[in-house]
Tab-separated table of C-alpha atoms and ligand atoms in Angstrom:
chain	number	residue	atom	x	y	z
A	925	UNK	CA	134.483	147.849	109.027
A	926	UNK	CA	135.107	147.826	105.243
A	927	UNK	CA	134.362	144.699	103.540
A	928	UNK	CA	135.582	144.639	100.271
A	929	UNK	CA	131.968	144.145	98.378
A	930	UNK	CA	130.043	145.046	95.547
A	931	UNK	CA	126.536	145.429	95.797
A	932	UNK	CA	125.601	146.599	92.721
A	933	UNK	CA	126.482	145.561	88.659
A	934	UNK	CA	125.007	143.910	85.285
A	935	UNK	CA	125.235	140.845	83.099
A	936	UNK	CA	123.973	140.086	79.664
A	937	UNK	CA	120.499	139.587	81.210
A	938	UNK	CA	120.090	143.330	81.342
A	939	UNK	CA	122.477	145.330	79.682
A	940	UNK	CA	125.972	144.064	80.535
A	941	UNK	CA	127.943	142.285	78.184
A	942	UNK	CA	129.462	139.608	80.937
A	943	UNK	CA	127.245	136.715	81.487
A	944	UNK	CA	126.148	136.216	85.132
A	945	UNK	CA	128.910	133.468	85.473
A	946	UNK	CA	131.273	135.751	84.121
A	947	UNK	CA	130.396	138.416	86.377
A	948	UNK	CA	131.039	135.914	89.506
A	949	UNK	CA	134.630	134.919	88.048
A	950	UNK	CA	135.658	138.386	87.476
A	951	UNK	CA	134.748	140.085	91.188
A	952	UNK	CA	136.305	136.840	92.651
A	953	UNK	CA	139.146	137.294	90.310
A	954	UNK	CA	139.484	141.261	91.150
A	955	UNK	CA	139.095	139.632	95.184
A	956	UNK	CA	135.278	140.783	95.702
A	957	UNK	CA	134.305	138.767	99.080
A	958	UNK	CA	130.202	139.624	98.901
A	959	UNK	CA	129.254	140.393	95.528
A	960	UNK	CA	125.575	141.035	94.285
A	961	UNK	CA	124.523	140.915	90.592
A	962	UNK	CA	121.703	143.350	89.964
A	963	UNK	CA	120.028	143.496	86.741
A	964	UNK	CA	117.478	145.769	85.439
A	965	UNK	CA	114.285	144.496	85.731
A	966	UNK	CA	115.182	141.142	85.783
A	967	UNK	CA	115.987	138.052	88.401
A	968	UNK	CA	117.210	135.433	85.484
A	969	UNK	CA	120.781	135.409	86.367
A	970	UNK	CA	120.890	134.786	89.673
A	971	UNK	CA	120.389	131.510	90.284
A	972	UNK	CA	123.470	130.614	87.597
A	973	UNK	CA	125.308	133.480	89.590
A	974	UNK	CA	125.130	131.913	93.012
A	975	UNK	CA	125.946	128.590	91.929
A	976	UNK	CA	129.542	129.832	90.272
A	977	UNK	CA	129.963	131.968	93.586
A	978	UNK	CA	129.497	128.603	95.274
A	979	UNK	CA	131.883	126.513	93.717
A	980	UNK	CA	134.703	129.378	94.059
A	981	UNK	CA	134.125	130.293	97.868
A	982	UNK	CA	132.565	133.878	96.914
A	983	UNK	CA	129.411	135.330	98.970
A	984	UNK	CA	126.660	136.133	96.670
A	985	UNK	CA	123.807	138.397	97.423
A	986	UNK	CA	121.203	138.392	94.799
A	987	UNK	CA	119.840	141.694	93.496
A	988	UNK	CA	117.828	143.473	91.317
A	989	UNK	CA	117.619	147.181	90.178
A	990	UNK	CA	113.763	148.440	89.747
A	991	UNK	CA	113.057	151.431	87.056
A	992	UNK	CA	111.042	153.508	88.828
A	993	UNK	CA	108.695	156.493	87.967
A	994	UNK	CA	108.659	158.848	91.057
A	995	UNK	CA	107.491	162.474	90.518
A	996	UNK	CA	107.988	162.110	86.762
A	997	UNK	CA	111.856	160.973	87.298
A	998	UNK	CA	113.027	157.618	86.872
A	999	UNK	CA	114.762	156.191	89.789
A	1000	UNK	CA	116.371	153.076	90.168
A	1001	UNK	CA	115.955	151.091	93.014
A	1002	UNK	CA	118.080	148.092	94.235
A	1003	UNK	CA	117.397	145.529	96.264
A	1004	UNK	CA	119.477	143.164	97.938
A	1005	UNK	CA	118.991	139.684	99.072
A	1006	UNK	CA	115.682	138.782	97.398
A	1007	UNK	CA	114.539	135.220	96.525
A	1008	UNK	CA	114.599	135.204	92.705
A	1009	UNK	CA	111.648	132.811	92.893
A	1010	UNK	CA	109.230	135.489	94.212
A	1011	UNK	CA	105.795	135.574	92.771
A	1012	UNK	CA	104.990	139.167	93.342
A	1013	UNK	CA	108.092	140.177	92.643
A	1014	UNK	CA	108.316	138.627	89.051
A	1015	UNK	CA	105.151	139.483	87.952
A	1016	UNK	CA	106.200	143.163	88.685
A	1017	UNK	CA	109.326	142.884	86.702
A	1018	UNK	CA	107.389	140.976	83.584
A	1019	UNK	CA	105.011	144.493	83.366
A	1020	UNK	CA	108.490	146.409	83.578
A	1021	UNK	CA	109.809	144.355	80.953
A	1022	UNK	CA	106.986	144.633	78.871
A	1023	UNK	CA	106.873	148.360	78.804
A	1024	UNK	CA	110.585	147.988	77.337
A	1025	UNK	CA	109.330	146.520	74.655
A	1026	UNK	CA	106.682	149.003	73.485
A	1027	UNK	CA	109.165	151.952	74.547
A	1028	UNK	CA	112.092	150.246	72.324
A	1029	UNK	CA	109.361	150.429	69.095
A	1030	UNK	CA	108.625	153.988	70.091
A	1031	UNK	CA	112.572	154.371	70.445
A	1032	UNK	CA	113.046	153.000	66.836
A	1033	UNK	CA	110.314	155.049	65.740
A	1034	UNK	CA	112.520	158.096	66.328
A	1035	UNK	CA	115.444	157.044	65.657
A	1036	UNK	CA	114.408	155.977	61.825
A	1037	UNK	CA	113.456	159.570	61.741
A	1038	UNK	CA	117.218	160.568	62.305
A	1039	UNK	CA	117.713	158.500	59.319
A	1040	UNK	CA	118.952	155.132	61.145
A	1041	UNK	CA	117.852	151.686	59.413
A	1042	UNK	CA	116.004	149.000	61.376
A	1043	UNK	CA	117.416	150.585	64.762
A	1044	UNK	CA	114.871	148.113	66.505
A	1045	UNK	CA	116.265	144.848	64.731
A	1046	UNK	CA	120.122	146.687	65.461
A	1047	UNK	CA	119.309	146.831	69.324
A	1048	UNK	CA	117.970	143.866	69.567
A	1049	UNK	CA	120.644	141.868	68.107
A	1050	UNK	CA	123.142	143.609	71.422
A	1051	UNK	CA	120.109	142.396	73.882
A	1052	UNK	CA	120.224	138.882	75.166
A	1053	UNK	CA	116.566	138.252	76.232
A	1054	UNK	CA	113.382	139.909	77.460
A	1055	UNK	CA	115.408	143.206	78.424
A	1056	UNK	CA	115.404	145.867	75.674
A	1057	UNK	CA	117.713	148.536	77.258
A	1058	UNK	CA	118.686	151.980	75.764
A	1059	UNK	CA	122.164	150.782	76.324
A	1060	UNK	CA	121.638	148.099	73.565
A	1061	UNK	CA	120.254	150.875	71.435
A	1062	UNK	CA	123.475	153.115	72.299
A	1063	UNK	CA	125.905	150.041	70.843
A	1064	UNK	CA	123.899	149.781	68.065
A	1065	UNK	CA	124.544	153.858	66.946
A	1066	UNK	CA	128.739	153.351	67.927
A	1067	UNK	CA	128.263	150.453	65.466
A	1068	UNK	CA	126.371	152.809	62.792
A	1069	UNK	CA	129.157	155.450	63.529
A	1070	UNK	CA	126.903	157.916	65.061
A	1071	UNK	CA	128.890	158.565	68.042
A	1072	UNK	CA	132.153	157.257	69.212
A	1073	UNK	CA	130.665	155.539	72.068
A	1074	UNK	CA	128.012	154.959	74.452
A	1075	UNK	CA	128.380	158.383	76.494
A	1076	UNK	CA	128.121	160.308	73.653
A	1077	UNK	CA	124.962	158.359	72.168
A	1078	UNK	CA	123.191	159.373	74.673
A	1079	UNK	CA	124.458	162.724	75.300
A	1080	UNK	CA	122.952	163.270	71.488
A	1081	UNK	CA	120.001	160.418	70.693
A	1082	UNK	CA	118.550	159.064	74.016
A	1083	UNK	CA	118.287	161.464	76.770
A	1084	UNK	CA	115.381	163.876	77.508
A	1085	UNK	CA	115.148	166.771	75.260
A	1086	UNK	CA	116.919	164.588	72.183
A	1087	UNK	CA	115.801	162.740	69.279
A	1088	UNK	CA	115.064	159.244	70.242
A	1089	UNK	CA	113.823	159.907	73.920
A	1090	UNK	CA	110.863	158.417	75.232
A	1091	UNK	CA	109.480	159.199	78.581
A	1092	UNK	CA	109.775	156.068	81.611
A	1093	UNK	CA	106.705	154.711	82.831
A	1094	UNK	CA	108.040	152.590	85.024
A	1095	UNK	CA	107.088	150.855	88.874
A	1096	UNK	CA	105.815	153.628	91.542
A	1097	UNK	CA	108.101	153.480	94.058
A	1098	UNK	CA	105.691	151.885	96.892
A	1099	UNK	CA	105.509	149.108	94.344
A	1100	UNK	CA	109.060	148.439	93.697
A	1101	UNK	CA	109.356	148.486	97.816
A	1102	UNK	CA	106.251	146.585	98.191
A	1103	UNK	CA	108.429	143.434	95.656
A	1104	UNK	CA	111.554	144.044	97.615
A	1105	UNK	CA	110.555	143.423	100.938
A	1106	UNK	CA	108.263	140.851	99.888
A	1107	UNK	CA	110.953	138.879	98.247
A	1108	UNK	CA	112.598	139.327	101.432
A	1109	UNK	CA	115.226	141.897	100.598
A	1110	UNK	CA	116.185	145.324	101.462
A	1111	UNK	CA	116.113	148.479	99.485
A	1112	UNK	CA	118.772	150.523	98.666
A	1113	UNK	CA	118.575	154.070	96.525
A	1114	UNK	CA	120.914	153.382	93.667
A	1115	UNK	CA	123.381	156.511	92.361
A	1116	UNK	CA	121.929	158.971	94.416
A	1117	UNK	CA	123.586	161.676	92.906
A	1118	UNK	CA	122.719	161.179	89.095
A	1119	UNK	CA	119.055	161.866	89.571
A	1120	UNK	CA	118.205	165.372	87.958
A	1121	UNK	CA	116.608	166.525	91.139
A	1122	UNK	CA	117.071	169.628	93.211
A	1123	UNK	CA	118.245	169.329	96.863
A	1124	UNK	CA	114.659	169.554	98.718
A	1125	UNK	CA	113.471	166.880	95.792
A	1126	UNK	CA	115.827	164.552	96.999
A	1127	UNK	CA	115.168	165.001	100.264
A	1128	UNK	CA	111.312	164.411	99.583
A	1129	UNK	CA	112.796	160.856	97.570
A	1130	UNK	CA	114.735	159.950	100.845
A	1131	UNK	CA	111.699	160.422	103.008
A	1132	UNK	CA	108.979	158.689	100.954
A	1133	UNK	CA	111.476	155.676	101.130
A	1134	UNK	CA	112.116	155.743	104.370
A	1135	UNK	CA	108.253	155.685	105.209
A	1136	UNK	CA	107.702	153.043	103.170
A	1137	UNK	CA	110.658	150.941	104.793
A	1138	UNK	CA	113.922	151.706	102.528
A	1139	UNK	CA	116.868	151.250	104.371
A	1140	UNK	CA	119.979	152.081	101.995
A	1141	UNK	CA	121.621	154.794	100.082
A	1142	UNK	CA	124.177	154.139	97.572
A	1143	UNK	CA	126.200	156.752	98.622
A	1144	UNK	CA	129.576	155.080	97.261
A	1145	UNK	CA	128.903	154.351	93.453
A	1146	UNK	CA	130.963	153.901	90.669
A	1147	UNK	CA	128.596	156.585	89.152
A	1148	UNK	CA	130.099	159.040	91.594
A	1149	UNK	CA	132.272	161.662	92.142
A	1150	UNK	CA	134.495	161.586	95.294
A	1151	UNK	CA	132.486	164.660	96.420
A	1152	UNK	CA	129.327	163.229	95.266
A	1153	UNK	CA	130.368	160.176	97.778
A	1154	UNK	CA	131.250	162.606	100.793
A	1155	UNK	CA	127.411	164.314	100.158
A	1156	UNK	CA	125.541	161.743	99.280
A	1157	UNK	CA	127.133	159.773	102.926
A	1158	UNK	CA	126.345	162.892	104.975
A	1159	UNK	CA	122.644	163.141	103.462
A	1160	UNK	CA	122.697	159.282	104.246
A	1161	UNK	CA	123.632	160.038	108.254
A	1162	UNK	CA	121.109	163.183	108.470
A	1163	UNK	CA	118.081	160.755	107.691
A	1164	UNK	CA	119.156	157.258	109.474
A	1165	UNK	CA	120.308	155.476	106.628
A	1166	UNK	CA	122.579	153.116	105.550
A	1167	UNK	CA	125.631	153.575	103.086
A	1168	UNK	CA	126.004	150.571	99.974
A	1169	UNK	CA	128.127	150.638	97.921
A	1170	UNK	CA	128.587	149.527	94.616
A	1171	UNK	CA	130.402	150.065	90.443
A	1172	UNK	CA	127.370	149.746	89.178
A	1173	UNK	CA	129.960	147.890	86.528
A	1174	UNK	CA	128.122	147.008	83.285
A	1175	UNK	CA	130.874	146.170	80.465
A	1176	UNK	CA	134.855	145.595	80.441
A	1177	UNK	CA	134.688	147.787	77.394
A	1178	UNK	CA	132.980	150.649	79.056
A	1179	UNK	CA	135.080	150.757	82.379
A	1180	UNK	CA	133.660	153.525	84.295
A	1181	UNK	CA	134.498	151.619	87.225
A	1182	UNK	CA	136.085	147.953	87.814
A	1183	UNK	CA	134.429	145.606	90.190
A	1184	UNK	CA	135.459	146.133	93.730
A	1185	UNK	CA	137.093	148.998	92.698
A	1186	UNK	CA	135.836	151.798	95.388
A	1187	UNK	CA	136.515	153.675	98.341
A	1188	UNK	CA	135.851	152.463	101.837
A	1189	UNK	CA	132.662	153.843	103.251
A	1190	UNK	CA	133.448	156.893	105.051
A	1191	UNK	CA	134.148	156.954	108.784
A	1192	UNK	CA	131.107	157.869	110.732
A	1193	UNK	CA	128.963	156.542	108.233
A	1194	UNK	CA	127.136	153.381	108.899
A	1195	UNK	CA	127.639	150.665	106.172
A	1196	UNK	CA	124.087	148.296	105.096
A	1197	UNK	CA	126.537	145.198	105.805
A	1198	UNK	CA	126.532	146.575	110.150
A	1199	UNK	CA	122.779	146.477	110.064
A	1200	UNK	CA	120.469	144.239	111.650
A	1201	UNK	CA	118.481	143.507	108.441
A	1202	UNK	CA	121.580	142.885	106.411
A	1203	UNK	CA	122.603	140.011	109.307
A	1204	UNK	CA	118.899	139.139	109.377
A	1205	UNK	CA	118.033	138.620	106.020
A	1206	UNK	CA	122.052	138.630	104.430
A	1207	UNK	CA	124.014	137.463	106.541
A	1208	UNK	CA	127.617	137.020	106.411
A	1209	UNK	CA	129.942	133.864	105.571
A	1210	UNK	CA	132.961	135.501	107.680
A	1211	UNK	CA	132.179	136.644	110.938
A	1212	UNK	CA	135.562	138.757	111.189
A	1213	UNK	CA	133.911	141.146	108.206
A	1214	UNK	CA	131.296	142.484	110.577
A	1215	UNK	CA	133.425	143.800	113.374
B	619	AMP	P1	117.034	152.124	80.345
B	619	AMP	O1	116.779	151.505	81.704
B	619	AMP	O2	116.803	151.169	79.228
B	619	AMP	O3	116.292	153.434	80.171
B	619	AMP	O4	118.571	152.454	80.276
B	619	AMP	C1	119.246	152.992	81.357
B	619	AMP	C2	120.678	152.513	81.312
B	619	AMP	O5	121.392	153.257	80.348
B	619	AMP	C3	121.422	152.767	82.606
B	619	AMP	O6	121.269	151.675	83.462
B	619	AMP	C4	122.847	152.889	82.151
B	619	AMP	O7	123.416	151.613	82.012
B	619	AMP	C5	122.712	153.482	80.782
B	619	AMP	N1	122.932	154.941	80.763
B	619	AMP	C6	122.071	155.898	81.141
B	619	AMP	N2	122.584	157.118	80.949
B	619	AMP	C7	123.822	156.921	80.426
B	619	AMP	C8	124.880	157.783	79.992
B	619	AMP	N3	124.757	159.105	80.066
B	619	AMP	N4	125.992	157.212	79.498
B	619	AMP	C9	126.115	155.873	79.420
B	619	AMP	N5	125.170	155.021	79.805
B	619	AMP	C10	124.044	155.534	80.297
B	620	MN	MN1	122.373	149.854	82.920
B	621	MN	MN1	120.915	152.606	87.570
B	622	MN	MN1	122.872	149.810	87.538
């Protein structure tokens, strides 16, 4: 019933600090059987990923987490088991990707305002590639001395309402769907319980997905409370769906979470790894893990 799995984290190609190899050697090290690296807006570590997971005997599920606009809230969406090679897919992700770059000028913009020098040439030099990230302009400020670390940053600069915020304008969630599935993966609400939404929103989120084919809800998240974890399963069992789990680990420096590190998914909740499209389009190394 529980597997011990991670379905959800981040390497230097979004806004970790581990590299994708890295990230393999540390959930087999902290005894991760199926691990998936998903990173914002961006398939370029995979392919390094699964060949490390390879060579040590760990199952590797490559992912992806989609920004999302949805009713004016960003949402992330993960999906799991996608071929990083997918057209559609990428050419989404480059748009995404691009929009990070005008928002991070915009960001910089702001942030010069609060009296911070070169803020965009600062973030940049903590991002590794194409991804600009807030989180690169949050290590750039606890470098400056503006906050003692990344929670506070954005408590203060980067979150709506304060200085350096700039509004998402991210994938519509049919889009992001539309990628997944066509990249052969499945779709998974990530963090359900982070999004600023009230109760009925939510609700409105879970059904949209489901009609456009979503199958998971990330009910167990390093993100999460224990109580958050006990709602968000139940709200996963009222509407059919099926319960991932993942840290959403980003940084050994910024443990909110280590890999692996979470509770089994509750009983009478149905995990994404006893589905028929995980063991259609996943599938499992260890046949003992599914009974
Ligand atoms: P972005 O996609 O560039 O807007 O940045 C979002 C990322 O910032 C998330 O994936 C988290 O890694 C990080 N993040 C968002 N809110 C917080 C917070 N309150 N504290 C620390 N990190 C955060
Ligand atoms: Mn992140
Ligand atoms: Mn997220
Ligand atoms: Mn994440």
């Amino acid at each position: 019933m529980n597997l011990h799995c991670d379905l959800h984290s981040h390497s230097t190609v979004s806004d970790g600090t581990l590299t994708p190899v890295e990230m393999v050697l540390r959930a087999y090290e902290k005894g991760v059987e199926v691990f998936a690296l998903t990173d914002h807006d961006a398939t370029e570590g995979l392919k390094e990923a699964a060949q490390t997971a390879d060579k040590v005997g760990l199952q590797f599920v490559p992912g992806i987490e989609i920004s999302v606009t949805w009713s004016h809230q960003t949402i992330h969406i993960v999906g799991l088991g996608i071929n990083p090679d997918d057209e559609a897919l990428n050419q989404g992700l480059k748009v995404l990707r691009e929009f990070r770059g005008r928002r991070g000028e915009e960001i910089a913009l702001k942030l010069e305002k609060k009296g911070l020098e070169n803020p965009l040439v600062g973030a940049k030099k903590f991002a590794n590639g194409e991804i600009l990230s807030r989180t690169h302009f949050a290590r750039y400020l606890v470098e400056q001395g503006r906050a003692k670390d990344i929670r506070q940053v954005f408590k203060r600069f980067l979150v709506k309402g304060k200085p350096g915020y700039v509004a998402g304008k991210w994938a519509s969630l049919e889009d992001a769907l539309s990628w997944i599935q066509g990249a052969g993966g499945i779709a998974v609400i990530a963090h359900p319980a982070r999004y600023k939404i009230s109760a009925t929103r939510l609700r409105q989120l879970i059904t949209e997905f489901k009609e456009l084919g979503g199958l998971g809800f990330e009910a167990i998240s390093g993100s999460h409370s224990p109580d958050e974890e006990i709602r968000m399963a139940q709200l996963a069992n009222q509407f059919d769906l099926f319960i991932s789990k993942g840290s959403d680990f980003h940084s050994p420096e910024n443990i909110y979470r280590e890999l692996g590190a979470m509770q089994d998914v509750p009983a009478g909740s149905i995990p994404l790894w006893h589905s028929d499209a995980w063991k259609e389009k996943i599938g499992l190394q260890k046949s003992s893990d599914l009974s």
